[in-house]
GROMACS .gro file of C-alpha atoms in nm:
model
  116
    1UNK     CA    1  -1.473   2.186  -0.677
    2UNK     CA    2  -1.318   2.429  -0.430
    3UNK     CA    3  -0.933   2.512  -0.542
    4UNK     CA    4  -0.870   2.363  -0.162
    5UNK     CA    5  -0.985   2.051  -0.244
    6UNK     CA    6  -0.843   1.992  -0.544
    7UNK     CA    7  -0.486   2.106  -0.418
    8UNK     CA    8  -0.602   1.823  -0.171
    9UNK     CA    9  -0.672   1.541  -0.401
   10UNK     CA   10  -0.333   1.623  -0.610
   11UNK     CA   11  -0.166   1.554  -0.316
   12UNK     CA   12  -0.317   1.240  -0.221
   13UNK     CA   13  -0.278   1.091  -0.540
   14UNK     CA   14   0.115   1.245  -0.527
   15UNK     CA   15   0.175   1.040  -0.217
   16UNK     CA   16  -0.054   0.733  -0.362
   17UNK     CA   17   0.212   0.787  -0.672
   18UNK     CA   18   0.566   0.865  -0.472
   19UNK     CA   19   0.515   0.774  -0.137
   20UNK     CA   20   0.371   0.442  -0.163
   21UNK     CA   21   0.526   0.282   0.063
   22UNK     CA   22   0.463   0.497   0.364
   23UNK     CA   23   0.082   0.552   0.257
   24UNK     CA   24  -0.005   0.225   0.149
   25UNK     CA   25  -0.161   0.079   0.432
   26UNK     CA   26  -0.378   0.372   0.490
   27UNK     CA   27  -0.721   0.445   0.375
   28UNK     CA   28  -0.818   0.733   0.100
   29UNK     CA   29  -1.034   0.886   0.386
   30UNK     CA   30  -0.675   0.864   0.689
   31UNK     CA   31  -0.464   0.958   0.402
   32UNK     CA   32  -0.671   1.274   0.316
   33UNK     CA   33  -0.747   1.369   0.664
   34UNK     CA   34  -0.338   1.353   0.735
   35UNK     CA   35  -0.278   1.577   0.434
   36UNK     CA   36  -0.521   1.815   0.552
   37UNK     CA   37  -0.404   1.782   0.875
   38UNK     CA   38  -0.051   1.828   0.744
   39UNK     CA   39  -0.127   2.126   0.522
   40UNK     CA   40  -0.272   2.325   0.838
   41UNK     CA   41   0.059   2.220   0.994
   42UNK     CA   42   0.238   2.355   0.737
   43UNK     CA   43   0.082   2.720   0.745
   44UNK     CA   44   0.120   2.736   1.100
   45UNK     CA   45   0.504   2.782   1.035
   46UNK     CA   46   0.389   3.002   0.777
   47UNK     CA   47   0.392   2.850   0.390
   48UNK     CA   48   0.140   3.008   0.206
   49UNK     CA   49   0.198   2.825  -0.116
   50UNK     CA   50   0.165   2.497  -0.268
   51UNK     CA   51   0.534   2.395  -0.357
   52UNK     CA   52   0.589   2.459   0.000
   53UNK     CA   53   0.304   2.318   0.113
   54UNK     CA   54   0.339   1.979  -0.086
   55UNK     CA   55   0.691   1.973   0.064
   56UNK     CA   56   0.614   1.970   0.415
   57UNK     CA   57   0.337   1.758   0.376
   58UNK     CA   58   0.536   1.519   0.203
   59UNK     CA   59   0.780   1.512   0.466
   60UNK     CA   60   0.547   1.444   0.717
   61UNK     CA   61   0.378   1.142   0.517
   62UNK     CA   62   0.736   0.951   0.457
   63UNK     CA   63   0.918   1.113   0.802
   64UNK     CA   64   0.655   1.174   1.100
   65UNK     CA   65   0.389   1.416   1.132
   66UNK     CA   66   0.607   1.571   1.458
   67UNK     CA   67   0.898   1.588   1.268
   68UNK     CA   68   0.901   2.031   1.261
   69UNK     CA   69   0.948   1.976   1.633
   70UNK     CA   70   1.315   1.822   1.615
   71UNK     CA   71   1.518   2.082   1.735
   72UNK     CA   72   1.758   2.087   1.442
   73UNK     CA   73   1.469   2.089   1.188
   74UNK     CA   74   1.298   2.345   1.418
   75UNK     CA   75   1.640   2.570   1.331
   76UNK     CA   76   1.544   2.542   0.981
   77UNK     CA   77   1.218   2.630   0.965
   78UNK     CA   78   1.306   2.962   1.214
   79UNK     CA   79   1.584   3.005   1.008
   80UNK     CA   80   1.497   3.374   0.805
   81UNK     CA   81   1.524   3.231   0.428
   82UNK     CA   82   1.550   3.512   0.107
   83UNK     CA   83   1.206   3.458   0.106
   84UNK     CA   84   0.969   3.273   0.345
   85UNK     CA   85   0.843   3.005   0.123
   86UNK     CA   86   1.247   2.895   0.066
   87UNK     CA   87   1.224   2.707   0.406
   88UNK     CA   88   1.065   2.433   0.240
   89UNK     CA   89   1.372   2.374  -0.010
   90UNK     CA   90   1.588   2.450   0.313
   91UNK     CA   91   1.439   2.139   0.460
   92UNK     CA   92   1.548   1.928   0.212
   93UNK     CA   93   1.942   2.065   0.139
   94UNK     CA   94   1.982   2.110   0.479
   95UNK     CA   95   1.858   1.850   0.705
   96UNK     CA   96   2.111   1.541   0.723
   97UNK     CA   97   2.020   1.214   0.642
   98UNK     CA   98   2.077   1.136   1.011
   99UNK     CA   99   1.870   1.428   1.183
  100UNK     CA  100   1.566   1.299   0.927
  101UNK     CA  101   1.619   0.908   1.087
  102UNK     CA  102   1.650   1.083   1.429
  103UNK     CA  103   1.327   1.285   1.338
  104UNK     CA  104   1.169   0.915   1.185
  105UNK     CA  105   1.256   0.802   1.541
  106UNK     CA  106   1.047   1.080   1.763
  107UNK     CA  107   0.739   0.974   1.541
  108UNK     CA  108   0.464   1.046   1.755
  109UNK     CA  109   0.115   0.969   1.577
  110UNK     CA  110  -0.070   1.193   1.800
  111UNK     CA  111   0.069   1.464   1.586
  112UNK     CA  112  -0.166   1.406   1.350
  113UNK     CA  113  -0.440   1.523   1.523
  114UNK     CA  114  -0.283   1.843   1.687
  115UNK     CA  115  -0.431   2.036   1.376
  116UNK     CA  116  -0.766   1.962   1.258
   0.00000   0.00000   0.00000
């Protein structure tokens, strides 16, 4: 198996395992196709490695797959970090509870599909 496909099936069974309730009601052939959806999404703003990968897709899975386009989060992610790959942590120290809910509500599902 391809190293691309198995960093694909760890991550479905990591949101099967931790984000249960926000994957639950979808099938192992939606969830995959979001996570490989999301992981394209993720190296458009760059990440190049799996940590930061797995972040953003995670984010996507439990906030909304649109959720890089909230202006605040948008700041982070064009925010130069030490190193690029740091924007992932960045995401998660500094995005307030609040911007993520405000994020949750601009969930647009079409997102999914913007990168196949």
């Amino acid at each position: 198996m391809a190293p691309e496909d198995l960093f694909r099936n760890a991550l479905c069974l990591f949101a099967r395992e931790n984000l249960t309730e926000w994957v639950a009601s979808l099938s192992d052939e939606e969830l995959r196709w979001r996570i490989t959806s999301g992981i394209a999404r993720a190296r458009s703003h760059g990440f190049q490695w799996q940590h930061s990968i797995a972040t953003f897709v995670s984010l996507m899975l439990r906030f909304a797959p649109n959720f890089d386009q909230y202006p605040p989060i948008r700041a982070v992610l064009g925010e130069a970090a030490a190193d690029a790959e740091g924007r992932a942590d960045q995401l998660l120290t500094e995005v307030s509870a609040e911007q993520w809910q405000e994020a949750q509500n601009r969930y647009d599902p079409g997102a999914w599909y913007e990168f196949p």
